[in-house]
CSV table of C-alpha atoms in Angstrom, one decimal:
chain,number,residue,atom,x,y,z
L,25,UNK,CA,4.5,9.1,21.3
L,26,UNK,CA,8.1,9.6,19.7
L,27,UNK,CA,8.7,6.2,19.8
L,28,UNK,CA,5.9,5.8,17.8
L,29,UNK,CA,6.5,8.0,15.5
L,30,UNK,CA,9.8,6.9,15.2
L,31,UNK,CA,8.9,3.2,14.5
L,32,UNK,CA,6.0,4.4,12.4
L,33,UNK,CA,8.8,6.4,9.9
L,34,UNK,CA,10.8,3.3,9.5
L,35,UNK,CA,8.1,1.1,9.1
L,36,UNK,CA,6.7,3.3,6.2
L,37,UNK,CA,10.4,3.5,4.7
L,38,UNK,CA,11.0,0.2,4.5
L,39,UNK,CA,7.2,-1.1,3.4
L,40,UNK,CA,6.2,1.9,0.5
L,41,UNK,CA,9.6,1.0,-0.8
L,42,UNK,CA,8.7,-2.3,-1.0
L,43,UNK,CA,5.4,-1.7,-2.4
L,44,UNK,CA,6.9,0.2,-5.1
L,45,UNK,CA,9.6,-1.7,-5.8
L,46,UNK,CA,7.0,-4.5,-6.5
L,47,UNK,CA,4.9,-2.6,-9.0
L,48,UNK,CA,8.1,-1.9,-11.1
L,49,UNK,CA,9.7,-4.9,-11.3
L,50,UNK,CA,6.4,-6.8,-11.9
L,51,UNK,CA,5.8,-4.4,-14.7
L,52,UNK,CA,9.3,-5.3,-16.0
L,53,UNK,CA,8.9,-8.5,-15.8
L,54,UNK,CA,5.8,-8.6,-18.0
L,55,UNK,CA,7.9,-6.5,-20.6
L,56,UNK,CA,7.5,-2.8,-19.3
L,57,UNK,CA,11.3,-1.2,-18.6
L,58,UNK,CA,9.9,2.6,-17.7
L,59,UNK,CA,10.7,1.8,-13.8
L,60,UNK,CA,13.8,0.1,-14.4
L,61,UNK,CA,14.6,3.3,-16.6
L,62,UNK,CA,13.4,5.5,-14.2
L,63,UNK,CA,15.2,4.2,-11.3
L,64,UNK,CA,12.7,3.4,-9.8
L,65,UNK,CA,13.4,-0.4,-9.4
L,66,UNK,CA,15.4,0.8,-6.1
L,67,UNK,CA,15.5,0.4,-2.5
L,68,UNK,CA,15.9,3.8,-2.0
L,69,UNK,CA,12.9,5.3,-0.5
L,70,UNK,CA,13.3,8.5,-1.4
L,71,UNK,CA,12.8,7.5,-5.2
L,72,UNK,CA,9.3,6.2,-4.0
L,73,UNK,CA,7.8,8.5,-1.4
L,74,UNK,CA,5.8,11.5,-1.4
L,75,UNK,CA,6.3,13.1,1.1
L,76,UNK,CA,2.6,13.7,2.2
L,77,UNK,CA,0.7,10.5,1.1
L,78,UNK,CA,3.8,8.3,2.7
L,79,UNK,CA,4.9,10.6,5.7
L,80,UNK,CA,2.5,13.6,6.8
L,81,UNK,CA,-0.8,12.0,6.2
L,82,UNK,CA,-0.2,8.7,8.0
L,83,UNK,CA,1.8,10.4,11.0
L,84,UNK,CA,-1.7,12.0,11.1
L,85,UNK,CA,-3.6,9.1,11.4
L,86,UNK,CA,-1.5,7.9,14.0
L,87,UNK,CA,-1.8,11.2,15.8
L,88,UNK,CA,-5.7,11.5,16.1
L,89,UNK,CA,-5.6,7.9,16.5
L,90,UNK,CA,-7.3,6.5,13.4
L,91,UNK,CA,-6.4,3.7,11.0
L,92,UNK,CA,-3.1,4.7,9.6
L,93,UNK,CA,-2.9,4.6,5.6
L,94,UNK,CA,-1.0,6.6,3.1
L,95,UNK,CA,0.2,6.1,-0.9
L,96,UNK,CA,3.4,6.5,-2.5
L,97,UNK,CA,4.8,8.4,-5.6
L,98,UNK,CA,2.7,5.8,-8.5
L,99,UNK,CA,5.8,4.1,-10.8
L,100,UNK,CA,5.1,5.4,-14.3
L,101,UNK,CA,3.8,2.4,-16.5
L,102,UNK,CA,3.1,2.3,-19.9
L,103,UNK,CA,0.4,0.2,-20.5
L,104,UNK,CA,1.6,-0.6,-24.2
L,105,UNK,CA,4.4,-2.2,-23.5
L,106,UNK,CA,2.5,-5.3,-20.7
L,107,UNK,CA,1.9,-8.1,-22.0
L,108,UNK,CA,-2.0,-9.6,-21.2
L,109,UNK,CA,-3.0,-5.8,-22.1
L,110,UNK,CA,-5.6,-4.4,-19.2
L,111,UNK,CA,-4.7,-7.7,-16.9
L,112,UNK,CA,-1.3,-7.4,-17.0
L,113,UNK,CA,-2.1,-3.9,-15.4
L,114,UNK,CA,-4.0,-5.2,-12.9
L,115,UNK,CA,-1.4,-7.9,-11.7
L,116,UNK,CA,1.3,-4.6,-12.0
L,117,UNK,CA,-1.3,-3.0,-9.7
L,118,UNK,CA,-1.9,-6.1,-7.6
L,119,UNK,CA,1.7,-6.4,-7.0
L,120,UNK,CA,2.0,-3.4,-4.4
L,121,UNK,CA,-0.6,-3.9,-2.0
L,122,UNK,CA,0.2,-7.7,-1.7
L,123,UNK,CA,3.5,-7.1,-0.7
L,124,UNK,CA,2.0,-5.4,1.9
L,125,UNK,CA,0.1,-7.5,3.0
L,126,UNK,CA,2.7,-10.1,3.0
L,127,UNK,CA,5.0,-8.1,4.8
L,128,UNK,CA,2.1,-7.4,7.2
L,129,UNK,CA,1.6,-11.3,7.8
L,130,UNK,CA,5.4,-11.9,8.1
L,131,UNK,CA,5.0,-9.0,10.9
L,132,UNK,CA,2.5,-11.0,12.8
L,133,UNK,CA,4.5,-14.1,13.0
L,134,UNK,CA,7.7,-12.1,14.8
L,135,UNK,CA,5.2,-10.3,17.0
L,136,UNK,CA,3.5,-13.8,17.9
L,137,UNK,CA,7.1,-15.5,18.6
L,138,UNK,CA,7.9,-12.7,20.1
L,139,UNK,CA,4.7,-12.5,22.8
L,140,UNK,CA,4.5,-15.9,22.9
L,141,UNK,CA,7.5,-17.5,22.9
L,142,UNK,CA,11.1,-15.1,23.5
L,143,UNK,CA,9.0,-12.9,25.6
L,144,UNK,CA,10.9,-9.8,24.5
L,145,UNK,CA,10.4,-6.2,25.5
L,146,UNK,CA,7.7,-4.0,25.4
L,147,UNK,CA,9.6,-2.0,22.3
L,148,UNK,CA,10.5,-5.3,20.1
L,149,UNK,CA,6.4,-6.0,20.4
L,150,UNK,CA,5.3,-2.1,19.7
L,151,UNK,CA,7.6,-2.8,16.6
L,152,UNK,CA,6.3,-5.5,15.4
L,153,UNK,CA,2.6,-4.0,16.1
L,154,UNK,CA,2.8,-0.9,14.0
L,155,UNK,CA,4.3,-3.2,11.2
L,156,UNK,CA,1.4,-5.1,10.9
L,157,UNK,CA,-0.7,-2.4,11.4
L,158,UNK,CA,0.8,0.0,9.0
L,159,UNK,CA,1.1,-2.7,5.9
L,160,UNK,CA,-2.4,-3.9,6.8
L,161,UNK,CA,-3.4,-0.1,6.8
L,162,UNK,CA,-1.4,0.4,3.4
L,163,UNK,CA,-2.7,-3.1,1.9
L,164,UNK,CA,-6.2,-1.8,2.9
L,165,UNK,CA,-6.6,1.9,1.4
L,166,UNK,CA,-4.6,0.9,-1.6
L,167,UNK,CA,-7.3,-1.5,-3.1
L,168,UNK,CA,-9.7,0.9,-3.1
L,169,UNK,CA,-11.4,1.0,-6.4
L,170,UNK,CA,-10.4,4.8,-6.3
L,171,UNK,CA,-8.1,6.3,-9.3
L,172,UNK,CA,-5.6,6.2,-9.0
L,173,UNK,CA,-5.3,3.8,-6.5
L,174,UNK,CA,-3.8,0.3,-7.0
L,175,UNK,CA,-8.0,-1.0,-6.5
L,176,UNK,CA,-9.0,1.0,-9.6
L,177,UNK,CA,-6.6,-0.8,-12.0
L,178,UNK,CA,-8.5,-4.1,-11.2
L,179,UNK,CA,-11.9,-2.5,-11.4
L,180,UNK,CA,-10.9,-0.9,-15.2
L,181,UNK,CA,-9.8,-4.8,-16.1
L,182,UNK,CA,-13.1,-5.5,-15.9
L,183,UNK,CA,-15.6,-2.1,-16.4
L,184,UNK,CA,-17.2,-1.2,-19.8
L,185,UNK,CA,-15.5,1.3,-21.8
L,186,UNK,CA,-17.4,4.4,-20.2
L,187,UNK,CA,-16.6,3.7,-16.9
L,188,UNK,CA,-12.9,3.3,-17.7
L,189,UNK,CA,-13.1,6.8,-19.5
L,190,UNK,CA,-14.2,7.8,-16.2
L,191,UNK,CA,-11.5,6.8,-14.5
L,192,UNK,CA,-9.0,8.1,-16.8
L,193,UNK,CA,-10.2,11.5,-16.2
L,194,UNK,CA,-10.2,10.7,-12.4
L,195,UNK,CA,-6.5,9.6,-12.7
L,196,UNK,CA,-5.7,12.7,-14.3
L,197,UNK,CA,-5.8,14.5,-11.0
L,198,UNK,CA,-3.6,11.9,-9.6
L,199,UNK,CA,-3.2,12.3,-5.9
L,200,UNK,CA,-4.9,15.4,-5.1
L,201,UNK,CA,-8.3,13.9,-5.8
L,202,UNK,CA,-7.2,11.3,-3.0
L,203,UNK,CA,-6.7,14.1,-1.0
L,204,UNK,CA,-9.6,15.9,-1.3
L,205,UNK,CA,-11.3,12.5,-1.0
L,206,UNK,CA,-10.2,11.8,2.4
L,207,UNK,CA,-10.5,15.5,3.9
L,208,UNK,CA,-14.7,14.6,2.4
L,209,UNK,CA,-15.0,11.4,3.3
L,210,UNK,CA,-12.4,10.9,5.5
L,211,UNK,CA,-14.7,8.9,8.4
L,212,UNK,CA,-16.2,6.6,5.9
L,213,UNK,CA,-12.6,5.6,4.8
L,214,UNK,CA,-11.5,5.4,8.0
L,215,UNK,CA,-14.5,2.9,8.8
L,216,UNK,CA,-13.8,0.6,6.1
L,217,UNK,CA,-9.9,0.3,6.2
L,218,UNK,CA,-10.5,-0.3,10.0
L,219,UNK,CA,-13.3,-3.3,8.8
L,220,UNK,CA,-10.1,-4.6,6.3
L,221,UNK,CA,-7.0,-4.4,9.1
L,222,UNK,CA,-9.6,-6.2,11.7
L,223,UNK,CA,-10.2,-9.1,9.1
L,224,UNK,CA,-7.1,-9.7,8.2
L,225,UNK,CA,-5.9,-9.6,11.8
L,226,UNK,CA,-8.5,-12.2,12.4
L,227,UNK,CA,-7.3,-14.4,9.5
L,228,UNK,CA,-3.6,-13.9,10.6
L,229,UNK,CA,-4.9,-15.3,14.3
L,230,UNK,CA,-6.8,-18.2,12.4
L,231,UNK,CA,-3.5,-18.9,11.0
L,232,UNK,CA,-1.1,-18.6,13.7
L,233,UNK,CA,-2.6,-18.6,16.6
């Protein structure tokens, strides 16, 4: 089990970074420079994590064996600034969870060469397991349509103005409303994320083999 916890650590170090990293310099690119001013276009994780959304919660997970998902510190935006108003906020947001999911497809492919065709040790394949896993897991509970999760920037791209006024006030709590969300409905989250890392393992087989 320290093993992986261990592999779990790194594997969330190097992939909330990423995911991060994604959302600021997307939102630079379409003409916001708050990350970049910030800092936080960085590979530094510790600009990025929170320390119980990206560590404590997920080691968790892993611990009483459930999907294993988390959140990082949100990179400021200011909305003002993107171009393609709401939308550009959405692709900002999209940015994040894609990279994990990338990451989490790029995973599959070394675990599969490595099953299939090096035949490397036990360890080299646990690796590569809880990468996909975690990214998918990340990818997964991210796109929830939940403020102020990545998923509830696309929904307010598209909802009338009283359900985005909504949301706002949601956001406004930031990550403690996520909290209190999965200590509530923590089983019905832990049902669906599980439904969302078994279809994209199934597409990543489809794929690859």
């Amino acid at each position: 089990m320290l093993i992986s916890i261990l592999i779990v650590l790194i594997v969330i170090l190097v992939s909330m970074t990423l995911h991060e990293l994604m959302h600021g310099f997307v939102a630079y690119k379409l003409g916001d420079d708050t990350a970049k001013d910030l800092g936080r276009l960085t590979l530094n994780p510790l600009k990025h994590l929170d320390p119980w959304m990206s560590v404590v919660f997920p080691l968790l997970m892993l611990l009483t064996g459930g999907p294993i998902f988390g959140a990082a510190k949100p990179v400021p935006i200011n909305t003002r600034m993107l171009r393609y108003n709401e939308w550009g906020f959405a692709l900002v947001a999209l940015a994040g969870p894609l990279t994990n999911f990338v990451l989490a497809f790029i995973g599959y492919i070394f675990w599969y060469l490595s099953a299939n065709v090096v035949g490397a040790p036990d360890l080299v394949l646990l690796f590569w397991n809880y990468w996909v896993v975690v990214n998918l897991g990340f990818f997964a509970f991210n796109l929830l349509p939940i403020p102020p999760l990545d998923g509830s920037r696309l929904l307010y791209a598209i909802a009338p103005d009283a359900v985005r006024r909504l949301m706002e006030k949601m956001e406004s709590f930031g990550l403690i409303f996520i909290i209190i969300l999965i200590f509530l409905a923590g089983a019905l989250l832990s049902t669906v994320i599980g439904h969302v890392v078994g279809w994209s393992l199934w597409l990543f087989q489809s794929i690859i083999g």
